[in-house]
């Protein structure tokens, strides 16, 4: 019943509570665990923690209870003791002001529980946009052997001769409704059909992108990113994740060995090749930052110019995640990209990428293109720099209108979300389709918490006149399911006193995607005058909001908290 002085502690003997008497602490822990009905034999097993993000607020995690049952089966069969524990669960549409405001809270909670509780390995069960990055950030810092398991994408639903899934189709139909092209009755009917199964959004939005990046990084077993949430295969993947977690105890491979410069660059290549979400760049930057790896936006441009887009899914193409999975999934994509990837990167199986890549037996080329016939010869994302974005900004060129890539135009500025909501549909709004709409005070430091508001709606009067796209720019984010010529993540943000804070309606802005430039064409004297008049936003009085306001970093640093890097 006492701890061995020679062997490192294992299972429940790890991290004993600080009573100053480790043997008593273990004795007490075991006796309390026995109150849950465990036998001594069970308590002697190595422990695999399971991060449980099931929540009645999180539709994307509806299947978490059955996934955990399957993970437990795998752990028990492999000789481990499964112990699930709850952590913060974040669902995109359920949180005010935005789920991004709480990603670091979920990361902090998960890291603390991975570190404090006794476990030899862990399975991280997540899915919705912010949970997977939060779990990977936590794993990178706690450095406990971990396997990521995602809930998986929902299935698309047939509807009047097409298919629907959250949430590109939500945005497409809502834009048509705003433009008067879809009736109130039809938009209400579509609401019933957009998300009909459990799982994460069914397009290549942020959740799907992060699942693909988790697999590309090596933190998830091969070919599990895109298995639909409701397929039996998803449950088998969960059982397998449990068994693999037990295997990691005997032959530990820690996140520090998996999340390396090589695997991060592989993940960036995948992000570009799938035409993935802009949000994923922030999350990957934060995950890499936990291991001291910096993602350089200038390097992103080099990678983007040499990485073709090969996956053809919504929001930029036509397919859904279920199509991607049945087309061959991430292994088929990695095979296409193999000469661009670092083959030495290892994953949770302990194999290098070069060892595990095989020519796929079948690939559906409608969804995963060959290198000779890419969706686009260059990657989906570019970073822009200039006097309006000294530390960079992002444009998803694969979801934008090339005719708007080179322009100099008048700025129409909204001071924040309330101003945007109050004026965007005002018939008297002075706006033309050649203006650049600018939203400020919506970055990570702002009270808005960096929402997905970068997809500024086209003013109703222009939408009704048939305008489908305009240049829009801001310091906030955009849903991975959205599209348009939209410049995001301008850094430093307005609330940090960046040049964006100084832009006024009527200023000229020059955008050049070709030159990767974003400039505010206002003289230095005038900017100095405006800068002198600028006031820092007030810091909230207490709680999480105050911690964020004092600690959160800018987009080019992944919006992590400074103390957590
Ligand atoms: Fe959870 Fe889209 S709302 S993945």
Coordinates of C-alpha atoms and ligand atoms in Angstrom, one line a residue:
X1 CA 0.0 0.0 0.0
X2 CA 3.0 2.3 0.1
X3 CA 4.7 4.0 -2.8
X4 CA 7.9 2.3 -4.1
X5 CA 11.0 4.4 -3.5
X6 CA 12.6 3.2 -6.7
X7 CA 9.8 3.1 -9.4
X8 CA 8.3 6.4 -10.6
X9 CA 4.7 6.7 -9.4
X10 CA 2.0 5.4 -11.8
X11 CA -1.7 5.5 -11.9
X12 CA -3.4 6.8 -8.8
X13 CA 0.0 7.1 -7.1
X14 CA 0.8 10.1 -9.3
X15 CA 0.4 13.6 -8.0
X16 CA -0.6 12.7 -4.5
X17 CA -2.2 15.5 -2.5
X18 CA 0.1 17.6 -0.4
X19 CA -0.4 16.4 3.1
X20 CA 3.3 16.1 3.7
X21 CA 2.9 12.3 3.8
X22 CA 2.7 10.7 0.3
X23 CA 1.8 7.2 1.7
X24 CA -1.1 8.6 3.7
X25 CA -2.2 10.7 0.7
X26 CA -2.3 7.6 -1.5
X27 CA -4.1 5.5 1.2
X28 CA -6.7 8.3 1.5
X29 CA -7.1 8.6 -2.3
X30 CA -7.6 4.8 -2.7
X31 CA -10.1 4.6 0.2
X32 CA -12.1 7.4 -1.3
X33 CA -11.9 5.9 -4.8
X34 CA -13.3 2.7 -3.3
X35 CA -16.4 4.5 -2.4
X36 CA -17.1 4.6 -6.1
X37 CA -17.1 0.7 -6.1
X38 CA -13.7 0.1 -7.7
X39 CA -11.8 -3.0 -6.7
X40 CA -8.2 -3.0 -5.6
X41 CA -7.2 -4.7 -8.9
X42 CA -8.8 -1.8 -10.9
X43 CA -7.2 0.8 -8.8
X44 CA -3.8 -0.8 -9.3
X45 CA -4.1 -0.3 -13.1
X46 CA -2.5 2.6 -15.0
X47 CA -4.9 5.5 -15.3
X48 CA -6.2 7.1 -18.5
X49 CA -8.0 10.3 -18.0
X50 CA -10.8 11.2 -20.4
X51 CA -11.6 14.9 -20.9
X52 CA -15.4 15.1 -21.0
X53 CA -16.8 18.1 -22.8
X54 CA -20.4 16.9 -23.0
X55 CA -22.8 19.7 -22.2
X56 CA -26.5 20.4 -22.7
X57 CA -25.3 23.7 -24.2
X58 CA -23.2 22.0 -26.8
X59 CA -25.1 20.4 -29.7
X60 CA -21.8 19.6 -31.4
X61 CA -20.9 17.4 -28.5
X62 CA -24.2 15.5 -28.3
X63 CA -22.4 12.2 -28.8
X64 CA -19.8 12.7 -26.2
X65 CA -21.4 10.3 -23.6
X66 CA -21.4 7.4 -26.1
X67 CA -17.9 8.3 -27.3
X68 CA -16.7 8.2 -23.7
X69 CA -18.3 4.8 -23.2
X70 CA -16.4 3.5 -26.3
X71 CA -13.1 5.1 -25.1
X72 CA -13.6 3.4 -21.8
X73 CA -14.1 0.0 -23.5
X74 CA -10.8 0.4 -25.3
X75 CA -9.0 1.4 -22.1
X76 CA -10.4 -1.4 -20.0
X77 CA -9.7 -4.0 -22.7
X78 CA -6.1 -2.8 -22.9
X79 CA -5.6 -3.0 -19.1
X80 CA -6.1 0.6 -18.0
X81 CA -8.5 2.3 -15.7
X82 CA -10.5 5.0 -17.4
X83 CA -11.4 8.0 -15.4
X84 CA -13.5 10.7 -17.2
X85 CA -13.7 14.2 -15.9
X86 CA -15.6 17.3 -17.0
X87 CA -14.0 20.5 -18.3
X88 CA -15.3 23.7 -19.8
X89 CA -17.3 23.0 -23.0
X90 CA -17.7 25.7 -25.6
X91 CA -20.3 25.8 -28.3
X92 CA -20.1 28.5 -30.9
X93 CA -23.6 29.9 -30.9
X94 CA -24.2 29.5 -27.2
X95 CA -21.7 32.0 -25.7
X96 CA -21.7 35.7 -25.1
X97 CA -19.8 37.7 -26.2
X98 CA -18.2 35.0 -28.2
X99 CA -16.7 31.5 -27.7
X100 CA -13.2 32.9 -28.5
X101 CA -13.3 34.9 -25.3
X102 CA -13.4 31.6 -23.4
X103 CA -11.0 29.4 -25.5
X104 CA -8.1 30.2 -23.1
X105 CA -10.3 29.5 -20.1
X106 CA -11.0 26.0 -21.5
X107 CA -7.3 25.6 -22.2
X108 CA -6.4 26.7 -18.7
X109 CA -9.0 24.4 -17.1
X110 CA -7.9 21.4 -19.2
X111 CA -4.2 22.0 -18.6
X112 CA -4.7 22.3 -14.9
X113 CA -6.8 19.1 -14.6
X114 CA -4.4 17.1 -16.8
X115 CA -1.5 18.3 -14.6
X116 CA -3.2 18.1 -11.2
X117 CA -5.1 14.8 -11.3
X118 CA -3.4 11.3 -11.3
X119 CA -3.2 10.0 -14.9
X120 CA -0.6 8.3 -17.1
X121 CA -2.2 9.4 -20.4
X122 CA -5.3 11.1 -21.5
X123 CA -7.9 11.1 -24.3
X124 CA -9.2 14.5 -25.2
X125 CA -12.8 14.4 -26.5
X126 CA -13.7 17.6 -28.2
X127 CA -15.2 18.9 -31.4
X128 CA -16.7 22.3 -31.6
X129 CA -14.4 25.1 -32.9
X130 CA -12.7 26.2 -29.7
X131 CA -12.6 22.9 -27.7
X132 CA -10.0 21.2 -29.9
X133 CA -7.5 24.0 -30.0
X134 CA -8.0 24.5 -26.2
X135 CA -7.4 20.8 -25.6
X136 CA -4.3 20.8 -27.8
X137 CA -2.9 24.0 -26.1
X138 CA -3.5 22.3 -22.8
X139 CA -1.8 19.0 -23.9
X140 CA 1.2 20.9 -25.3
X141 CA 1.7 22.6 -21.9
X142 CA 0.8 19.8 -19.6
X143 CA 2.9 17.5 -21.7
X144 CA 1.0 14.4 -20.6
X145 CA 0.8 11.7 -23.4
X146 CA -2.5 12.5 -25.0
X147 CA -4.7 11.4 -27.9
X148 CA -7.2 13.8 -29.5
X149 CA -10.6 12.4 -30.4
X150 CA -13.1 14.6 -32.1
X151 CA -16.9 14.2 -32.1
X152 CA -16.9 14.3 -36.0
X153 CA -18.9 16.3 -38.5
X154 CA -22.7 16.1 -38.9
X155 CA -24.3 14.7 -42.0
X156 CA -25.7 17.0 -44.7
X157 CA -29.5 16.8 -45.2
X158 CA -31.3 16.6 -48.6
X159 CA -33.5 19.7 -49.2
X160 CA -35.4 20.6 -52.3
X161 CA -32.8 19.0 -54.7
X162 CA -29.7 20.1 -52.9
X163 CA -28.0 19.3 -49.6
X164 CA -27.8 21.5 -46.5
X165 CA -25.4 21.6 -43.5
X166 CA -24.3 24.1 -41.0
X167 CA -23.1 26.6 -41.5
X168 CA -22.2 27.8 -45.0
X169 CA -25.7 27.1 -46.1
X170 CA -27.0 29.1 -43.1
X171 CA -25.1 32.1 -44.3
X172 CA -25.9 31.7 -47.9
X173 CA -29.7 31.5 -47.2
X174 CA -29.6 34.3 -44.6
X175 CA -27.8 36.6 -47.1
X176 CA -30.5 35.7 -49.7
X177 CA -33.2 36.4 -47.1
X178 CA -31.7 39.8 -46.4
X179 CA -31.6 40.5 -50.1
X180 CA -35.3 39.7 -50.3
X181 CA -34.7 36.6 -52.5
X182 CA -36.0 34.1 -49.9
X183 CA -39.3 34.3 -48.0
X184 CA -39.7 34.4 -44.2
X185 CA -41.6 31.0 -44.5
X186 CA -38.7 29.4 -46.4
X187 CA -36.0 30.7 -44.1
X188 CA -38.0 29.3 -41.2
X189 CA -38.2 25.9 -42.9
X190 CA -34.5 25.9 -43.6
X191 CA -33.8 26.5 -39.9
X192 CA -35.3 23.0 -39.3
X193 CA -33.1 21.4 -41.9
X194 CA -29.6 23.0 -41.4
X195 CA -28.4 20.8 -38.6
X196 CA -30.3 17.5 -38.4
X197 CA -27.7 15.1 -36.9
X198 CA -25.3 15.2 -34.0
X199 CA -21.8 16.5 -34.8
X200 CA -19.8 19.6 -35.7
X201 CA -20.6 21.8 -38.7
X202 CA -20.5 19.7 -41.9
X203 CA -18.3 22.0 -44.0
X204 CA -14.6 22.9 -43.9
X205 CA -15.3 25.4 -41.2
X206 CA -13.1 25.9 -38.1
X207 CA -14.1 22.6 -36.3
X208 CA -13.4 20.5 -39.4
X209 CA -10.2 22.4 -40.1
X210 CA -9.0 21.9 -36.5
X211 CA -9.8 18.2 -36.7
X212 CA -7.7 18.0 -39.8
X213 CA -4.9 20.0 -38.2
X214 CA -4.9 17.8 -35.1
X215 CA -4.4 14.8 -37.4
X216 CA -1.8 16.6 -39.5
X217 CA 0.1 17.5 -36.3
X218 CA 0.1 13.9 -35.2
X219 CA -2.0 14.3 -32.1
X220 CA -4.9 12.2 -33.5
X221 CA -4.7 8.7 -35.0
X222 CA -4.6 8.6 -38.8
X223 CA -7.8 8.9 -40.8
X224 CA -10.0 9.8 -37.9
X225 CA -10.5 13.6 -38.4
X226 CA -13.4 13.4 -40.8
X227 CA -15.4 10.3 -39.7
X228 CA -19.0 11.5 -39.5
X229 CA -20.3 11.9 -35.9
X230 CA -23.1 9.3 -36.3
X231 CA -21.2 6.6 -38.1
X232 CA -20.3 3.4 -36.2
X233 CA -16.8 3.9 -37.4
X234 CA -16.6 7.0 -35.1
X235 CA -17.3 4.7 -32.1
X236 CA -14.7 2.2 -33.2
X237 CA -12.2 5.2 -33.5
X238 CA -13.1 6.1 -29.9
X239 CA -12.5 2.5 -28.7
X240 CA -9.2 2.5 -30.6
X241 CA -8.2 5.9 -29.1
X242 CA -8.7 4.4 -25.6
X243 CA -6.5 1.4 -26.4
X244 CA -3.8 3.6 -28.0
X245 CA -3.8 5.8 -24.9
X246 CA -2.9 2.7 -22.8
X247 CA -0.2 1.8 -25.3
X248 CA 1.2 5.4 -24.8
X249 CA 1.8 4.6 -21.1
X250 CA 4.3 1.8 -21.8
X251 CA 5.9 3.7 -24.6
X252 CA 5.3 7.4 -23.8
X253 CA 5.2 9.8 -26.7
X254 CA 4.6 13.3 -25.3
X255 CA 3.1 16.2 -27.0
X256 CA 6.5 17.9 -26.9
X257 CA 7.8 15.2 -29.3
X258 CA 4.8 15.5 -31.6
X259 CA 4.3 19.2 -31.7
X260 CA 7.5 20.4 -33.4
X261 CA 8.6 22.9 -36.0
X262 CA 8.2 20.1 -38.6
X263 CA 4.7 19.0 -37.6
X264 CA 3.5 22.6 -37.2
X265 CA 4.7 23.3 -40.8
X266 CA 3.0 20.2 -42.0
X267 CA -0.2 21.4 -40.3
X268 CA 0.2 24.8 -42.0
X269 CA 0.5 23.0 -45.4
X270 CA -2.6 21.0 -44.7
X271 CA -4.5 24.2 -43.6
X272 CA -3.6 25.7 -47.0
X273 CA -4.4 22.6 -49.0
X274 CA -7.8 22.1 -47.5
X275 CA -8.8 25.8 -48.0
X276 CA -9.2 25.8 -44.2
X277 CA -10.6 28.3 -41.8
X278 CA -8.8 31.6 -41.0
X279 CA -9.5 30.9 -37.3
X280 CA -7.3 27.8 -37.5
X281 CA -4.3 30.0 -38.1
X282 CA -4.9 31.7 -34.7
X283 CA -5.4 28.4 -33.0
X284 CA -2.3 26.7 -34.5
X285 CA -0.3 29.8 -33.6
X286 CA -1.4 29.4 -30.0
X287 CA -0.8 25.6 -29.9
X288 CA 2.7 26.0 -31.4
X289 CA 3.3 29.0 -29.0
X290 CA 2.9 26.6 -26.1
X291 CA 5.9 24.7 -27.3
X292 CA 7.9 27.9 -28.1
X293 CA 7.4 27.6 -31.8
X294 CA 6.5 30.9 -33.6
X295 CA 4.4 30.9 -36.8
X296 CA 5.8 33.7 -39.0
X297 CA 3.2 35.2 -41.2
X298 CA 5.8 36.0 -43.9
X299 CA 6.6 32.2 -43.9
X300 CA 2.9 31.6 -44.3
X301 CA 3.0 33.5 -47.5
X302 CA 5.9 31.4 -48.8
X303 CA 4.0 28.2 -47.9
X304 CA 0.8 29.6 -49.4
X305 CA 2.5 30.3 -52.7
X306 CA 3.8 26.7 -52.9
X307 CA 0.8 24.8 -51.6
X308 CA -2.1 24.0 -53.9
X309 CA -5.7 23.8 -52.7
X310 CA -6.7 20.2 -53.3
X311 CA -9.8 19.8 -51.2
X312 CA -13.1 21.0 -52.7
X313 CA -15.6 21.5 -49.9
X314 CA -17.9 24.2 -48.8
X315 CA -17.5 27.1 -48.0
X316 CA -15.3 27.5 -51.1
X317 CA -16.4 24.3 -53.1
X318 CA -19.3 22.0 -53.1
X319 CA -18.7 19.0 -50.9
X320 CA -19.2 18.3 -47.2
X321 CA -17.0 16.6 -44.7
X322 CA -18.7 13.2 -45.2
X323 CA -17.6 13.5 -48.9
X324 CA -14.1 14.2 -47.8
X325 CA -14.0 11.2 -45.5
X326 CA -15.4 8.8 -48.1
X327 CA -13.1 10.3 -50.8
X328 CA -10.1 9.1 -48.8
X329 CA -9.8 11.6 -46.0
X330 CA -6.6 13.2 -44.7
X331 CA -4.3 10.2 -45.5
X332 CA -5.2 10.7 -49.2
X333 CA -4.5 14.4 -49.0
X334 CA -1.2 13.8 -47.2
X335 CA -0.2 11.4 -49.9
X336 CA -0.8 14.1 -52.6
X337 CA 1.2 16.6 -50.6
X338 CA 4.0 14.2 -49.6
X339 CA 6.9 16.0 -51.2
X340 CA 5.9 19.2 -49.4
X341 CA 5.8 17.6 -46.0
X342 CA 8.4 16.9 -43.3
X343 CA 8.4 13.1 -43.3
X344 CA 10.3 12.9 -40.0
X345 CA 7.4 14.2 -37.9
X346 CA 6.0 11.5 -35.6
X347 CA 2.4 11.0 -34.4
X348 CA 0.7 9.4 -31.5
X349 CA 1.3 5.9 -33.0
X350 CA 5.0 6.5 -32.7
X351 CA 5.5 6.3 -36.5
X352 CA 6.9 8.9 -38.7
X353 CA 4.8 10.5 -41.4
X354 CA 7.1 9.0 -44.0
X355 CA 6.5 5.5 -42.5
X356 CA 2.8 5.7 -42.4
X357 CA 2.0 7.3 -45.7
X358 CA 0.7 4.9 -48.4
X359 CA -0.7 5.4 -51.8
X360 CA -4.4 5.2 -51.3
X361 CA -6.4 2.4 -53.0
X362 CA -9.2 4.8 -53.9
X363 CA -9.6 8.6 -54.1
X364 CA -12.7 10.4 -55.1
X365 CA -11.2 13.2 -57.2
X366 CA -14.4 15.3 -57.0
X367 CA -13.3 16.1 -53.4
X368 CA -9.6 15.5 -53.2
X369 CA -7.9 16.6 -56.3
X370 CA -4.6 15.3 -57.8
X371 CA -1.7 17.7 -57.8
X372 CA -2.0 18.1 -61.5
X373 CA -5.5 19.3 -61.3
X374 CA -5.8 21.5 -58.1
X375 CA -8.8 23.5 -57.1
X376 CA -6.2 26.4 -57.0
X377 CA -2.5 26.2 -57.7
X378 CA -1.8 28.3 -54.6
X379 CA -2.9 28.1 -51.0
X380 CA -6.1 29.6 -49.6
X381 CA -4.7 32.1 -47.1
X382 CA -2.4 35.1 -47.5
X383 CA -1.1 37.5 -44.9
X384 CA -1.0 41.2 -45.6
X385 CA 1.3 43.9 -44.1
X386 CA 1.4 47.6 -44.3
X387 CA 0.7 50.9 -42.4
X388 CA -2.8 49.6 -41.5
X389 CA -1.5 46.2 -40.3
X390 CA 2.1 46.5 -39.1
X391 CA 1.9 43.1 -37.5
X392 CA -0.1 41.5 -40.2
X393 CA -3.7 40.7 -41.3
X394 CA -5.2 37.7 -43.1
X395 CA -7.2 37.3 -46.2
X396 CA -8.8 34.0 -47.3
X397 CA -8.2 34.5 -51.0
X398 CA -9.8 31.1 -51.9
X399 CA -13.2 32.5 -50.5
X400 CA -12.8 36.0 -52.0
X401 CA -13.5 37.8 -55.2
X402 CA -10.3 38.2 -57.3
X403 CA -11.7 41.4 -59.0
X404 CA -11.5 43.1 -55.6
X405 CA -7.9 42.1 -54.9
X406 CA -6.2 45.3 -56.2
X407 CA -8.0 48.5 -55.1
X408 CA -7.8 51.9 -53.5
X409 CA -11.0 53.1 -52.1
X410 CA -12.8 55.2 -49.5
X411 CA -13.2 53.8 -46.0
X412 CA -16.7 53.5 -44.4
X413 CA -15.9 53.0 -40.7
X414 CA -18.0 51.4 -38.0
X415 CA -16.7 52.0 -34.5
X416 CA -17.8 48.7 -33.0
X417 CA -20.5 46.1 -33.2
X418 CA -23.3 48.3 -31.8
X419 CA -22.5 51.0 -34.4
X420 CA -22.5 48.3 -37.1
X421 CA -25.9 47.0 -36.0
X422 CA -27.3 50.4 -35.8
X423 CA -26.3 51.7 -39.2
X424 CA -25.7 48.9 -41.6
X425 CA -29.2 48.7 -42.9
X426 CA -30.0 52.4 -42.6
X427 CA -31.4 53.4 -46.0
X428 CA -29.6 56.7 -45.6
X429 CA -26.2 55.0 -45.1
X430 CA -23.7 56.7 -47.4
X431 CA -22.2 53.6 -49.1
X432 CA -21.4 52.2 -52.5
X433 CA -20.1 48.8 -53.5
X434 CA -16.7 50.3 -54.2
X435 CA -16.2 51.4 -50.6
X436 CA -14.2 49.5 -48.1
X437 CA -16.2 48.7 -45.0
X438 CA -14.1 48.8 -41.8
X439 CA -15.1 47.5 -38.4
X440 CA -12.9 48.4 -35.4
X441 CA -12.9 47.7 -31.7
X442 CA -13.7 44.0 -32.1
X443 CA -10.3 42.5 -31.6
X444 CA -9.1 40.1 -28.8
X445 CA -8.6 42.9 -26.2
X446 CA -11.9 44.6 -26.9
X447 CA -15.0 43.9 -24.8
X448 CA -16.4 42.2 -28.0
X449 CA -13.8 39.5 -27.5
X450 CA -12.8 39.0 -31.1
X451 CA -16.1 37.6 -32.4
X452 CA -16.8 36.2 -35.9
X453 CA -18.1 39.5 -37.0
X454 CA -15.6 40.1 -39.8
X455 CA -18.2 38.9 -42.3
X456 CA -19.9 42.3 -42.2
X457 CA -23.3 42.0 -43.9
X458 CA -23.6 43.7 -47.2
X459 CA -25.8 46.8 -46.5
X460 CA -29.4 45.8 -47.2
X461 CA -29.9 48.4 -49.9
X462 CA -26.8 47.1 -51.8
X463 CA -27.7 43.5 -51.2
X464 CA -31.2 44.2 -52.7
X465 CA -29.5 45.8 -55.7
X466 CA -27.6 42.5 -56.3
X467 CA -24.2 43.3 -54.6
X468 CA -22.8 39.9 -53.4
X469 CA -19.3 41.0 -52.2
X470 CA -17.4 44.0 -51.0
X471 CA -14.1 44.5 -49.4
X472 CA -14.5 44.4 -45.6
X473 CA -11.8 44.6 -43.0
X474 CA -11.6 44.4 -39.2
X475 CA -9.6 43.3 -36.2
X476 CA -12.0 40.4 -35.5
X477 CA -12.4 36.9 -37.0
X478 CA -14.7 35.3 -39.5
X479 CA -16.5 32.0 -39.3
X480 CA -14.7 29.3 -41.1
X481 CA -17.9 28.7 -42.9
X482 CA -18.1 32.2 -44.4
X483 CA -16.9 33.7 -47.6
X484 CA -16.1 37.1 -49.2
X485 CA -13.3 39.5 -49.7
X486 CA -12.6 40.0 -46.1
X487 CA -9.5 41.1 -44.3
X488 CA -9.3 39.8 -40.8
X489 CA -7.1 39.8 -37.6
X490 CA -5.6 43.2 -38.3
X491 CA -2.8 43.6 -35.7
X492 CA -2.3 45.5 -33.6
X493 CA -6.0 45.8 -33.1
X494 CA -7.9 49.1 -32.5
X495 CA -8.3 48.5 -28.7
X496 CA -4.5 48.2 -28.4
X497 CA -4.1 51.5 -30.2
X498 CA -3.0 50.1 -33.5
X499 CA -3.4 52.2 -36.7
X500 CA -6.9 50.6 -37.2
X501 CA -8.0 52.8 -34.2
X502 CA -7.2 55.9 -36.2
X503 CA -9.1 55.2 -39.4
X504 CA -12.0 57.5 -40.1
X505 CA -14.8 57.4 -42.7
X506 CA -13.6 59.1 -45.9
X507 CA -9.9 58.0 -45.5
X508 CA -8.4 56.2 -48.4
X509 CA -7.2 52.6 -48.0
X510 CA -5.1 50.6 -50.5
X511 CA -5.3 46.8 -50.7
X512 CA -3.0 44.8 -52.9
X513 CA -3.2 41.1 -52.6
X514 CA -0.5 40.8 -55.3
X515 CA 1.9 42.8 -53.2
X516 CA 0.6 41.5 -49.9
X517 CA 0.0 45.1 -48.8
X518 CA -2.6 46.9 -46.7
X519 CA -2.0 50.6 -46.3
X520 CA -3.9 53.5 -44.8
X521 CA -3.3 56.5 -47.0
X522 CA -3.3 59.3 -44.4
X523 CA -0.5 61.7 -43.6
X524 CA 1.7 61.2 -40.5
X525 CA 0.7 64.6 -39.1
X526 CA -3.0 63.8 -39.2
X527 CA -2.4 60.4 -37.7
X528 CA -0.3 61.9 -34.9
X529 CA -3.2 64.3 -34.2
X530 CA -5.7 61.4 -34.0
X531 CA -3.3 59.3 -31.9
X532 CA -3.1 62.0 -29.3
X533 CA -6.9 62.1 -29.0
X534 CA -7.2 58.2 -28.8
X535 CA -8.1 56.8 -25.4
X536 CA -7.5 53.2 -24.2
X537 CA -10.6 51.2 -23.4
X538 CA -11.4 50.7 -19.7
X539 CA -10.2 47.5 -18.1
X540 CA -13.2 45.5 -16.7
X541 CA -13.4 45.5 -12.9
X542 CA -13.0 41.8 -12.1
X543 CA -13.1 38.2 -13.1
X544 CA -12.3 36.5 -16.4
X545 CA -13.0 39.6 -18.4
X546 CA -10.3 41.4 -16.5
X547 CA -7.8 38.6 -16.9
X548 CA -8.4 38.6 -20.6
X549 CA -8.1 42.4 -20.8
X550 CA -4.8 42.3 -19.0
X551 CA -3.3 39.2 -20.5
X552 CA -4.5 38.4 -24.0
X553 CA -2.0 38.6 -26.9
X554 CA -2.6 39.8 -30.4
X555 CA -3.7 37.6 -33.3
X556 CA -0.2 37.1 -34.6
X557 CA 0.6 35.5 -31.2
X558 CA -2.5 33.3 -31.3
X559 CA -4.5 35.4 -28.8
X560 CA -3.2 33.2 -26.0
X561 CA -2.8 34.6 -22.5
X562 CA 0.7 36.0 -21.9
X563 CA 1.1 34.0 -18.7
X564 CA 0.2 30.7 -20.5
X565 CA 2.8 30.8 -23.3
Ligands
LIG1 FE1 -19.9 23.7 -33.3 FE2 -20.1 24.7 -35.8 S1 -21.2 25.2 -34.0 S2 -18.8 23.2 -35.0

